[in-house]
Coordinates of C-alpha atoms in Angstrom, one line a residue:
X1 CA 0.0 0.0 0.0
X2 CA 2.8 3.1 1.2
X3 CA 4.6 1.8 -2.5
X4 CA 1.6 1.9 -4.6
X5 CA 0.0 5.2 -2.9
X6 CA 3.7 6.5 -3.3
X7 CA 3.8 6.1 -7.1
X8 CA 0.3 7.0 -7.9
X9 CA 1.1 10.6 -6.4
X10 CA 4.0 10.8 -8.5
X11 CA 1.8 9.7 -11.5
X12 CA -0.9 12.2 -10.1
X13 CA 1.2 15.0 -10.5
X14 CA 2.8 14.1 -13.2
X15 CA 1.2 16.8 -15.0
X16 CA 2.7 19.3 -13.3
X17 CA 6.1 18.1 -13.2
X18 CA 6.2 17.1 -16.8
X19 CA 3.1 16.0 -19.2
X20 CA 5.3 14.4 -21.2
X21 CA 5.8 11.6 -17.9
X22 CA 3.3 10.1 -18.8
X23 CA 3.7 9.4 -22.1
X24 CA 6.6 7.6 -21.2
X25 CA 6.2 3.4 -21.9
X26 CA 8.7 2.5 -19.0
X27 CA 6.7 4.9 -16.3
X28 CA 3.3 3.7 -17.6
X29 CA 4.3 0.3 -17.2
X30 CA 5.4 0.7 -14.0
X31 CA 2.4 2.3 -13.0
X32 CA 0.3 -0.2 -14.1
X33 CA 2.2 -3.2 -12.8
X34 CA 2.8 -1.7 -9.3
X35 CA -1.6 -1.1 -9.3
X36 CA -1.9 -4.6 -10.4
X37 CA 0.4 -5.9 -7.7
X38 CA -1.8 -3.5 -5.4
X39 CA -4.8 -5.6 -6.3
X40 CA -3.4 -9.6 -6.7
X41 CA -2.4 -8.7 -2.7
X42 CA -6.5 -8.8 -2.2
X43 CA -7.4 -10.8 -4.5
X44 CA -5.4 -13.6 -4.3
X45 CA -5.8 -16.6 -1.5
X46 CA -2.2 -16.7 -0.6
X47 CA -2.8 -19.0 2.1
X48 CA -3.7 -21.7 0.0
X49 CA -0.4 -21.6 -1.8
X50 CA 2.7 -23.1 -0.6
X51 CA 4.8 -21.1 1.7
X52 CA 7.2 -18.1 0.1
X53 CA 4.6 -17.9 -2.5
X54 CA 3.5 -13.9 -1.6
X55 CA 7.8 -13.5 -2.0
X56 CA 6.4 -12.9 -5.6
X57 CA 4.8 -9.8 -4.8
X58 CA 8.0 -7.8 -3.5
X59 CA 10.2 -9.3 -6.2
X60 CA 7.5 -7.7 -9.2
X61 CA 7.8 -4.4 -6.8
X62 CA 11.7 -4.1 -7.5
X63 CA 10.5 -5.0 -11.6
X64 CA 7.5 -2.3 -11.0
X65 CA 10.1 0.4 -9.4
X66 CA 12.9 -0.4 -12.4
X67 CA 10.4 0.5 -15.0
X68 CA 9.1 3.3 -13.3
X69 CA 12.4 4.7 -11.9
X70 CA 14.0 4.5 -15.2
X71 CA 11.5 5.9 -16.8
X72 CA 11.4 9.3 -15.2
X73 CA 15.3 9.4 -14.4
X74 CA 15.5 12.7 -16.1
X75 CA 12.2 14.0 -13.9
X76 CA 12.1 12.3 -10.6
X77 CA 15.8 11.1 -10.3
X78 CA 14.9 9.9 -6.4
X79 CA 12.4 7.2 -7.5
X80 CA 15.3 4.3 -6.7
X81 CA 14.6 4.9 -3.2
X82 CA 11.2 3.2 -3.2
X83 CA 12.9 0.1 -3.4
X84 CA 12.6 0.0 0.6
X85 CA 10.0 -0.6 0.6
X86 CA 10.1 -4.0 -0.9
X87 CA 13.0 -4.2 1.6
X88 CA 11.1 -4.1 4.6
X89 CA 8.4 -6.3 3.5
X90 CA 11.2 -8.8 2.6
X91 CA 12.9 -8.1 5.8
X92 CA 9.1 -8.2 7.8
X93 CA 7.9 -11.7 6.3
X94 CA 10.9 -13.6 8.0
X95 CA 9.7 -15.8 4.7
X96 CA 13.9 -17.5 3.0
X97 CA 16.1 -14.8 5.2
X98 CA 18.8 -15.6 2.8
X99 CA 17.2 -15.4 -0.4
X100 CA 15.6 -12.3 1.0
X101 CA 19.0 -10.6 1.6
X102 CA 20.3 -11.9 -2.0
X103 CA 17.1 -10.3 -3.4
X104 CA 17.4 -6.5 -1.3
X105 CA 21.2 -6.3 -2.5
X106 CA 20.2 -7.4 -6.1
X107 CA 16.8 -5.8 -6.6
X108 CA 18.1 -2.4 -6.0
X109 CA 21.4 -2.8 -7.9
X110 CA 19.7 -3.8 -11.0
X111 CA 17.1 -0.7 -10.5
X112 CA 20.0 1.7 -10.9
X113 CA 22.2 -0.6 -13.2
X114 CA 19.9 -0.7 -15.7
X115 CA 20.7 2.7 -17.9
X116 CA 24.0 1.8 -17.6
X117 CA 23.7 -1.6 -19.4
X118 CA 21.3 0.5 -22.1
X119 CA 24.8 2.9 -22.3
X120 CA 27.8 1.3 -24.1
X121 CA 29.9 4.5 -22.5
X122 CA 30.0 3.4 -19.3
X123 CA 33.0 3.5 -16.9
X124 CA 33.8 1.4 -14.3
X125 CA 34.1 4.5 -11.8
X126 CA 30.3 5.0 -12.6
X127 CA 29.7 1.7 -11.8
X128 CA 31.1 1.7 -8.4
X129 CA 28.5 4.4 -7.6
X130 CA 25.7 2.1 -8.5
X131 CA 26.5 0.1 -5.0
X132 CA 25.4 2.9 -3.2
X133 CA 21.6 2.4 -3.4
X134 CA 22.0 -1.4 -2.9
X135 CA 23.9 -1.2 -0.4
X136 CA 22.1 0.9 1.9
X137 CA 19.2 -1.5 1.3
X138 CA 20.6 -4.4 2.3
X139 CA 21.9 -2.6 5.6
X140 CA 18.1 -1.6 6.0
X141 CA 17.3 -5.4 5.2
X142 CA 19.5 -6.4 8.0
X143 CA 18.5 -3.7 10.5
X144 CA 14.6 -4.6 9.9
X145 CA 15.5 -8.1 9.8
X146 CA 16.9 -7.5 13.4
X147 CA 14.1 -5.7 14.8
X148 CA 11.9 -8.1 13.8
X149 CA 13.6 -11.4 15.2
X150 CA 13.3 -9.0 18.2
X151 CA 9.8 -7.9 18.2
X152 CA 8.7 -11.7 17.4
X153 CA 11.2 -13.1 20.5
X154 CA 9.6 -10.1 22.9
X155 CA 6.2 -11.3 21.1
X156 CA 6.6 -15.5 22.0
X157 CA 7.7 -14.1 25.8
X158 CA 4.7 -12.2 25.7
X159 CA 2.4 -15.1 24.7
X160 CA 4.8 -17.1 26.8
X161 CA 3.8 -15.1 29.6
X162 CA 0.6 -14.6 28.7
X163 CA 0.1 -18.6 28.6
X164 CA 1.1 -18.6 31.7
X165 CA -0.9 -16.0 33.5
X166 CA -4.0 -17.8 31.8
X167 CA -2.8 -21.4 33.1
X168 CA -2.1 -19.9 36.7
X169 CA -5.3 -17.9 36.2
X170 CA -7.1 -21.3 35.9
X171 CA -5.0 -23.2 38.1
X172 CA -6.3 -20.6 40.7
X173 CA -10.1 -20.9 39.7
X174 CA -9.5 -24.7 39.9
X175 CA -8.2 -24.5 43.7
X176 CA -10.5 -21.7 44.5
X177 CA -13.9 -23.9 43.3
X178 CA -12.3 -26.8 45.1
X179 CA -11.7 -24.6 48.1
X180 CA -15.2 -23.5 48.2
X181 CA -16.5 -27.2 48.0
X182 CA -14.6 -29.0 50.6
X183 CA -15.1 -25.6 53.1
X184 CA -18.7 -26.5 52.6
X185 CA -18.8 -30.2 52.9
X186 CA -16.7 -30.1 56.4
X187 CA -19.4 -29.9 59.2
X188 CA -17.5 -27.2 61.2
X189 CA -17.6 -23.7 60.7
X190 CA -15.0 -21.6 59.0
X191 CA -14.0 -17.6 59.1
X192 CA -10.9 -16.0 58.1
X193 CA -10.5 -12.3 59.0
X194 CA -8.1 -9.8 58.4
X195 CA -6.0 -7.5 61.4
X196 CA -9.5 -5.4 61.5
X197 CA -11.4 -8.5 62.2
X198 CA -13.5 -8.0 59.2
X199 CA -14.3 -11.1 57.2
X200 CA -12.2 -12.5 54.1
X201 CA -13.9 -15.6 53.8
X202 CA -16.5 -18.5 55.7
X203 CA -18.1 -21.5 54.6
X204 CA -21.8 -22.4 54.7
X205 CA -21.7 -24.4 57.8
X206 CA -20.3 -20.7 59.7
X207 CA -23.2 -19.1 57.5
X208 CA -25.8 -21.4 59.5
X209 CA -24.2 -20.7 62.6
X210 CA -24.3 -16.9 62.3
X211 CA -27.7 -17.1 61.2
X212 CA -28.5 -19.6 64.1
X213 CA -27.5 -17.4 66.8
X214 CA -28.1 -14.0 65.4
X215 CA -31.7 -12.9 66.8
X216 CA -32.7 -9.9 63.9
X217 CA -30.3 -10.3 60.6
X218 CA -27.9 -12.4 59.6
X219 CA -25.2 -9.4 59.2
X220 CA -26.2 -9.2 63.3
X221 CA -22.5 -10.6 65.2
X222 CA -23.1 -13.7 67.0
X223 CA -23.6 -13.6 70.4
X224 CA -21.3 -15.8 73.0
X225 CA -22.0 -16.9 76.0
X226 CA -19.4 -18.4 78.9
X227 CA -22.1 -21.3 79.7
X228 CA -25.4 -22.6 79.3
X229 CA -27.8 -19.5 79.8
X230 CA -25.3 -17.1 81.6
X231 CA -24.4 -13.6 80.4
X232 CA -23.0 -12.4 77.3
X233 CA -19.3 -13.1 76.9
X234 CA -17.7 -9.4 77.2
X235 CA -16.4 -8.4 73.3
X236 CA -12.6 -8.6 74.6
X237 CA -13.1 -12.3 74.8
X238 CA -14.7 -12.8 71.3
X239 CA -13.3 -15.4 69.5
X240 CA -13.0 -12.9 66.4
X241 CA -11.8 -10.2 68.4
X242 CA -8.9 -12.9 70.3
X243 CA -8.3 -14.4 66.2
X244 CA -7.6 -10.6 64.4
X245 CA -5.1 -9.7 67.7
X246 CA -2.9 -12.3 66.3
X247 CA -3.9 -15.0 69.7
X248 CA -3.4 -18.9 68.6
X249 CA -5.4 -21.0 70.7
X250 CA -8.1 -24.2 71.0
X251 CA -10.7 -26.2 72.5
X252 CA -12.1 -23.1 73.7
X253 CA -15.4 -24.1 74.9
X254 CA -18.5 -21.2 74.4
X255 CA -22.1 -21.2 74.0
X256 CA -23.6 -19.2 71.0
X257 CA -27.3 -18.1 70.3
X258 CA -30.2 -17.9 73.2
X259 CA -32.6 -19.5 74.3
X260 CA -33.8 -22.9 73.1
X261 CA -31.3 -22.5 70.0
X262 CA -28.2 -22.2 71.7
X263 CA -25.5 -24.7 70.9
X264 CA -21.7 -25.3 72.7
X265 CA -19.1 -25.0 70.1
X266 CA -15.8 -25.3 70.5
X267 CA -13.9 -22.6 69.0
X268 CA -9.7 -22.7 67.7
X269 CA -7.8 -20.0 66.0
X270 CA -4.7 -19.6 63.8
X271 CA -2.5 -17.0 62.9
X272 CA -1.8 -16.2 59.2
X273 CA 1.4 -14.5 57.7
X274 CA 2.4 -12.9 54.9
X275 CA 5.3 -13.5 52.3
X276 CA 7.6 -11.6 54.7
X277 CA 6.3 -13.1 57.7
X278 CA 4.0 -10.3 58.8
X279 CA 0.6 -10.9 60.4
X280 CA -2.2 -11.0 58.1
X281 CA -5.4 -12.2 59.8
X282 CA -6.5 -15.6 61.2
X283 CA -8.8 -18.8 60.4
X284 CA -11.2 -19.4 63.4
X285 CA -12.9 -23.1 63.5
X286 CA -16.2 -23.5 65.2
X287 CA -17.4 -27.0 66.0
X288 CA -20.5 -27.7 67.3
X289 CA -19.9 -30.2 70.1
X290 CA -23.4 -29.7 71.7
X291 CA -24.5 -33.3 71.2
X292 CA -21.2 -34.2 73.1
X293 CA -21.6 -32.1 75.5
X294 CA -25.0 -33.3 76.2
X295 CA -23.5 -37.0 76.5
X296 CA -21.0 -36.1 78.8
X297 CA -23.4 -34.2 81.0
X298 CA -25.7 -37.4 80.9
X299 CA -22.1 -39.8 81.5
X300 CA -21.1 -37.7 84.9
X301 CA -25.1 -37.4 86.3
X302 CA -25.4 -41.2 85.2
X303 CA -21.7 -41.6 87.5
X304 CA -23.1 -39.7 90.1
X305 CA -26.2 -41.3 90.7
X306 CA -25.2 -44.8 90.5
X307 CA -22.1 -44.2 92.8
X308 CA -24.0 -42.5 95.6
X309 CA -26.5 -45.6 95.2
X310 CA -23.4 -48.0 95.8
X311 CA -22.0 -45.6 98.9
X312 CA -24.7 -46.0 101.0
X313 CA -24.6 -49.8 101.4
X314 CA -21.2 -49.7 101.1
X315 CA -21.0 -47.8 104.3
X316 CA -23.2 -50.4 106.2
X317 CA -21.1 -53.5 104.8
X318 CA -17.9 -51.6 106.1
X319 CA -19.6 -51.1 109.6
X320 CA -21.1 -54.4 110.0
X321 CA -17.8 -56.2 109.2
X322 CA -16.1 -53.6 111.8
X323 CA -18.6 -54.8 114.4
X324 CA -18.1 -58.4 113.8
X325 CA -14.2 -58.3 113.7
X326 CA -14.2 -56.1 116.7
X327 CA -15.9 -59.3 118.5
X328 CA -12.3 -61.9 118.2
X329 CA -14.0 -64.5 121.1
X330 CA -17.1 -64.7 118.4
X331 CA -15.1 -66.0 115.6
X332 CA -12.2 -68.8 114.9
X333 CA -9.6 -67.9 112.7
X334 CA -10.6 -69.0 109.6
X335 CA -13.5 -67.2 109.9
X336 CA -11.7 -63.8 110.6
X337 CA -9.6 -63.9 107.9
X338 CA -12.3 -64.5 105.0
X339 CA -13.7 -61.5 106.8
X340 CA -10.9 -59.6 106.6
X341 CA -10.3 -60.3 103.0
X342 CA -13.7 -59.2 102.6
X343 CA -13.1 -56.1 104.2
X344 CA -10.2 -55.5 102.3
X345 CA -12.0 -55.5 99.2
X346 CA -15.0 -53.6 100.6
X347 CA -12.7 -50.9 101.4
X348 CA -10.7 -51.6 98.0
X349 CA -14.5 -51.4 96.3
X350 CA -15.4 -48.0 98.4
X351 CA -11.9 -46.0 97.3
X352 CA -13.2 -46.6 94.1
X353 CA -16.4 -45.4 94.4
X354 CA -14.7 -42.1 95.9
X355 CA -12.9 -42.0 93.3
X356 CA -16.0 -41.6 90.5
X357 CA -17.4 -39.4 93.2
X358 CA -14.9 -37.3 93.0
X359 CA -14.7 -37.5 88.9
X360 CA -18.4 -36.6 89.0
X361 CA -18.3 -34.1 91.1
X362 CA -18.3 -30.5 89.7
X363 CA -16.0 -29.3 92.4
X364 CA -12.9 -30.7 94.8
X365 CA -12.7 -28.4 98.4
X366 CA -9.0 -27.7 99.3
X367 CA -8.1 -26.5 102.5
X368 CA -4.3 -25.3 102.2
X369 CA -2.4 -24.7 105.1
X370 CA 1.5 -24.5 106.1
X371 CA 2.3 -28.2 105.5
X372 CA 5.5 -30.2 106.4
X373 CA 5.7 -32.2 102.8
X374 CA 8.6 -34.9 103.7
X375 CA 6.9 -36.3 106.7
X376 CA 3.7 -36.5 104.7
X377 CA 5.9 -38.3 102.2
X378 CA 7.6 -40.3 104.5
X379 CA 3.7 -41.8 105.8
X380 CA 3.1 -42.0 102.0
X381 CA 6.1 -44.2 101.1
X382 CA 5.7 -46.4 104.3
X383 CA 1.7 -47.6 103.5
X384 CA 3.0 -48.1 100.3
X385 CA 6.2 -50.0 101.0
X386 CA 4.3 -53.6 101.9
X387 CA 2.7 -53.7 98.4
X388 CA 5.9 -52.6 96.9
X389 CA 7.3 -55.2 98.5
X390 CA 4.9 -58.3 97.6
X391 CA 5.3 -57.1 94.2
X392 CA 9.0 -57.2 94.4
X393 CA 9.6 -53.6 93.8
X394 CA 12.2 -51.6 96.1
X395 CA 10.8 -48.1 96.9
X396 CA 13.9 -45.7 97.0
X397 CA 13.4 -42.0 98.7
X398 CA 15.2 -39.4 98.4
X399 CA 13.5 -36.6 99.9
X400 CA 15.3 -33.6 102.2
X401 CA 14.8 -33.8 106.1
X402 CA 12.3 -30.6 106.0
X403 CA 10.4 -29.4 103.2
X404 CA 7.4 -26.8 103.8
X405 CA 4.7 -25.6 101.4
X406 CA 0.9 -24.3 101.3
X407 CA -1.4 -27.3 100.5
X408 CA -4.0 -29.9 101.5
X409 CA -1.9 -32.3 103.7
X410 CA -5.0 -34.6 103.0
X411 CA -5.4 -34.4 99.3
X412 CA -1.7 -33.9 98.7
X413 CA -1.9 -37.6 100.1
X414 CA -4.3 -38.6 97.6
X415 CA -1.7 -37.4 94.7
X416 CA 1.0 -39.4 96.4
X417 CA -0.8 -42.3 96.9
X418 CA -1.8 -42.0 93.2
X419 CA 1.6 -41.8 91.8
X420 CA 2.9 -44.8 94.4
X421 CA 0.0 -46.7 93.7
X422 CA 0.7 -46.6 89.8
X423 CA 4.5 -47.3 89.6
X424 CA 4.2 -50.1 91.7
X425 CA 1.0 -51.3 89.5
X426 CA 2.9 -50.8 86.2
X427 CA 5.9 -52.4 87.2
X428 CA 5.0 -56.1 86.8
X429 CA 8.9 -56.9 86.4
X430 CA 10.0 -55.6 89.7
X431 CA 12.4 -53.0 89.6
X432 CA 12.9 -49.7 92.2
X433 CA 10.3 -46.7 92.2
X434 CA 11.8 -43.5 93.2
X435 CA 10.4 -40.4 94.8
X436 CA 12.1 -37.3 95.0
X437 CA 11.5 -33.9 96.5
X438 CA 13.7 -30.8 96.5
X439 CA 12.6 -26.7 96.7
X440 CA 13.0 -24.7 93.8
X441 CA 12.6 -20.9 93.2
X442 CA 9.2 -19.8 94.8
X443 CA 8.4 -23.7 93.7
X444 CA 8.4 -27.6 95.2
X445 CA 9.0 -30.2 93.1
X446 CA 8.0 -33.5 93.5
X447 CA 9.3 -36.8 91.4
X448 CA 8.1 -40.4 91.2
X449 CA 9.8 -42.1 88.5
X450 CA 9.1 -46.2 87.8
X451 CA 11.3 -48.6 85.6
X452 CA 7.8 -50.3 84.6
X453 CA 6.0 -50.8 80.8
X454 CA 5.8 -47.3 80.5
X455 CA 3.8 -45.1 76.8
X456 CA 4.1 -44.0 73.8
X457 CA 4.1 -40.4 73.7
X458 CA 0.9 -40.0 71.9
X459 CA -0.6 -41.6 75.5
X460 CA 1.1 -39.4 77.9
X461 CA -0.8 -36.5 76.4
X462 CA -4.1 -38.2 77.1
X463 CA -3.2 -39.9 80.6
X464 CA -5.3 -37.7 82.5
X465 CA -8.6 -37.7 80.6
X466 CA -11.2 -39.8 82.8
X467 CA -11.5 -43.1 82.2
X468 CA -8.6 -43.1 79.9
X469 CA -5.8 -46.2 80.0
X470 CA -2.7 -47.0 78.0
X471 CA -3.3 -50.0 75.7
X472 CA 0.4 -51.7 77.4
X473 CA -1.8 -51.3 80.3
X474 CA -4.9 -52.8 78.9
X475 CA -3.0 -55.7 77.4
X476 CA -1.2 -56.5 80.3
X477 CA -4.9 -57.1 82.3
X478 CA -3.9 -54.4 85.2
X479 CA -6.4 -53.6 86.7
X480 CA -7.8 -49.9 86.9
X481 CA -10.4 -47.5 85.7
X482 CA -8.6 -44.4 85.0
X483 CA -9.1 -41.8 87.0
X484 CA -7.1 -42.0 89.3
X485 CA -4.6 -39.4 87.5
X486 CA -7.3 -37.4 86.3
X487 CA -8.5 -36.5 90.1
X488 CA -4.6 -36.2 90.8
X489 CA -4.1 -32.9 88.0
X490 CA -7.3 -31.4 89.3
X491 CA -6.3 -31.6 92.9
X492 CA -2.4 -30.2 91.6
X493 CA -3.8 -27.7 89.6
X494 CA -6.3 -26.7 92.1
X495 CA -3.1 -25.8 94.4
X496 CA -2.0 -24.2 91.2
X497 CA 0.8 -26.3 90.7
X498 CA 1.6 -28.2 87.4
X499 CA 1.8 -32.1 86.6
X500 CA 4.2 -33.5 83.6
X501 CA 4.9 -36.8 82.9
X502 CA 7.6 -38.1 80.5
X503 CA 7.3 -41.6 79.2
X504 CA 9.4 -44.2 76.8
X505 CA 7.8 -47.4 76.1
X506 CA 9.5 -50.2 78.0
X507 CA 11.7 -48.3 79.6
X508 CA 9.5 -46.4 82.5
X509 CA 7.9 -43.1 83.1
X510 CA 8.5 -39.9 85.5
X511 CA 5.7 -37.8 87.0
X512 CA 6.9 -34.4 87.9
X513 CA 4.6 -32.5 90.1
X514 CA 5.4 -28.7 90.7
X515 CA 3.7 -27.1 93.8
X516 CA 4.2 -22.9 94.6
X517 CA 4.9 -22.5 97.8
X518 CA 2.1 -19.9 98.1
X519 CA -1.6 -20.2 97.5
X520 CA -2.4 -16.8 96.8
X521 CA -2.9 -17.1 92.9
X522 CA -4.9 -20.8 93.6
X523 CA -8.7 -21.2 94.3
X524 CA -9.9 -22.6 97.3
X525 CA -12.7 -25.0 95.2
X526 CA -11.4 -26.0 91.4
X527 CA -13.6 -27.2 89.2

């Protein structure tokens, strides 16, 4: 198009330049061909022919330009410099680079080497000025050529890129629909917020929640509630409020919605961070543990009701038995020691039913007062010392002559019979139990470490759930019910103290108990 509008200007204004132009056969020609070229461009279906065929085009241009430029050398001496633009298109089709340079060197030499064949007086010093023209287009070949490889290799990055985008693009709709779906299969509720606490994201099951427990409009913020009934939970306690501070934590137990619709959830929270590790927001979980709640309320009244049942003749058997074994002229000695040995496991039979009385029981009284720990110890490790030693086990103390602290002499008795009672029980294979106690800073620590069967470590984070026992207790037929250790961290923690244990399979496990030696941070009745 630039070459054909190019020479039909000159032929345009011909007229005014010289009429005589266009009486000229060579310029005519030209003319003509170049217009004819114009139109087999549109008319043609050059895709259907093989490839390099539309080369033919700017090959006729250099014939169209030759006739045109040589036949109005004596008007328009300049027109040899349309041969660029058969140059560029050469250079722009990338079509046979080298045949294209051959042709944008020899194209433009024959344009201006024509008259010169046509003149028998021609020197050689006139030909050397004919390599101007075709030189300068084959330096503007190679220059196009150039830009060209480069605008094609910055075009395949672009696609490349572009490709890519559109692949992570879909990638990321593919995650995000997945997302979506298994957020709202899972039947607990989900929320991510941002620092301001405002909501990125929640599932469907959250959705029901918040529509559950809001009393107007679903956009209304849930309401939470420290227990069944009681009053609002105060906002600086909000689950959402604790989650957008940047606070981790779980098994947070609150009740959401009023009245007949309220349900216990149990809510957790995680921190999120950013590429550089700054805070972003958090994902809060909400589970609706009503039903289980429910259950266990049902388990401990169901505990309650049938050990207080089995107290009360306990009590009698006990007191009869007394009477009769108080009375030695009565019986012969056979006699007195069946009753003993049922007396023995009357007693045995009513520590246990203190024991799920105490489980059951929303509260444990303490009644700390300055209390001298290593004889209480001492009276400790001597009851337990004649079934240490019909199991074969050698009890080893190592305990300082005074040790003082603020507890329940009587219940800090239970927690050391506890411990006793369970080294020498999971220590089938003999062995020595040790019990240590030494003072600390502001702190007493107490130790009773066994060489018996031992856990795993998975089961020394569950030990003191009620009713829980280790399966190498279970499969060694021990016998117990366990909750024995659970009653033992509520009475420590009641003294605000602490309770670890560390355990290896086979090898024997260490209880740690860590008492203050003040009470003023612990409550008198723990729950």
């Amino acid at each position: 198009m630039p070459l054909t509008i190019a020479v039909v200007i000159i032929a345009v204004t011909a007229p005014l330049l010289n009429p005589d132009l266009l009486l000229n056969g060579l310029f005519v020609a030209g003319l003509f061909l170049t217009i004819a070229l114009f139109a087999a461009c549109f008319l043609i279906p050059w895709v259907r022919l093989p490839t390099g065929a539309m080369l033919v085009i700017p090959i006729l241009d250099f014939v169209a330009i030759l006739l045109c430029r040589n036949g109005a050398v004596d008007i328009v001496p300049g027109l040899g410099a349309l041969a660029a633009f058969p140059v560029v298109w050469l250079a722009a089709s990338g079509l046979m680079p080298l045949l294209s340079a051959v042709v944008s060197f020899v194209g433009p030499y024959l344009i201006v080497l024509f008259p010169y064949l046509l003149d028998s007086t021609t020197t050689y010093a006139s030909l050397v000025d004919t390599l101007l023209l075709p030189t300068m287009t084959l330096a503007l070949f190679l220059v196009m050529r150039v830009l060209t490889l480069q605008m094609r290799m910055q075009r395949l990055e672009l696609q490349q890129k572009a490709d890519e985008v559109l692949a992570l693009e879909t990638q990321s709709g593919d995650r995000e629909r997945l997302l979506a779906a298994i957020l709202d299969t899972v039947d607990v509720g989900v929320v991510a917020v941002d620092t301001g606490g405002n909501t990125l994201l929640s599932n469907r099951q959250q959705q029901l929640f918040q529509q559950g427990a809001s009393s107007q409009d679903y956009d209304e913020d849930i309401r939470f509630f420290r227990s069944k009934g009681s009053t609002p939970l105060p906002e600086s306690l909000h689950p959402i409020r604790r989650a957008a501070e940047g606070e981790s934590f779980s098994n947070n137990l609150l009740w959401l919605g009023e009245g007949d619709c309220q349900r216990a959830v149990s809510t957790a929270a995680r921190p999120m961070t950013g590429g550089d590790g700054e805070f972003t927001g958090s994902v809060v979980v909400f589970t609706d543990v009503t039903d289980l709640v429910k259950a266990l309320t049902v388990k401990e009244d169901f505990v309650a009701n049938v050990t207080h049942e089995f107290s009360t003749p306990l009590t009698s058997i006990l007191g009869h038995l007394d009477l009769v074994l108080e009375s030695p002229n009565l019986l012969t000695p056979q006699t007195r020691e069946s009753l003993s040995i049922a007396r023995r496991n009357a007693e045995r039979l009513s520590i246990l039913v203190s024991d799920l009385l105490s489980a059951a029981s929303a509260s444990i009284s303490l009644h700390a007062k300055p209390t001298e720990l290593t004889a209480l110890l001492t009276s400790r490790i001597r009851s337990a010392r004649t079934h240490a030693t019909n199991a074969g086990i050698t009890l080893v103390s190592e305990v300082p002559q005074c040790l003082w602290a603020i507890a329940d002499p009587m219940r800090m008795g239970q927690v050391v019979d506890n411990l006793l009672s369970n080294a020498i029980k999971y220590s089938p294979d003999g062995g020595a139990v040790t019990i240590r106690a030494h003072a600390g800073e502001g702190r007493v620590l107490l130790e009773v470490e066994d060489c018996g069967i031992g856990m795993t470590p998975d089961e020394t984070a569950l030990i003191y759930g009620r009713f829980f026992r280790a399966h190498s207790a279970r499969e060694s037929a021990i016998p117990g019910v366990g909750l024995g250790l659970a009653i033992t961290k509520a009475i420590v923690e009641g003294h605000g103290g602490t309770i670890h244990c560390s355990s290896s399979l086979g090898t024997g496990t260490k209880f740690t108990v860590s008492l203050p030696t003040t009470m003023a941070h612990a409550p008198a009745v723990i729950g």
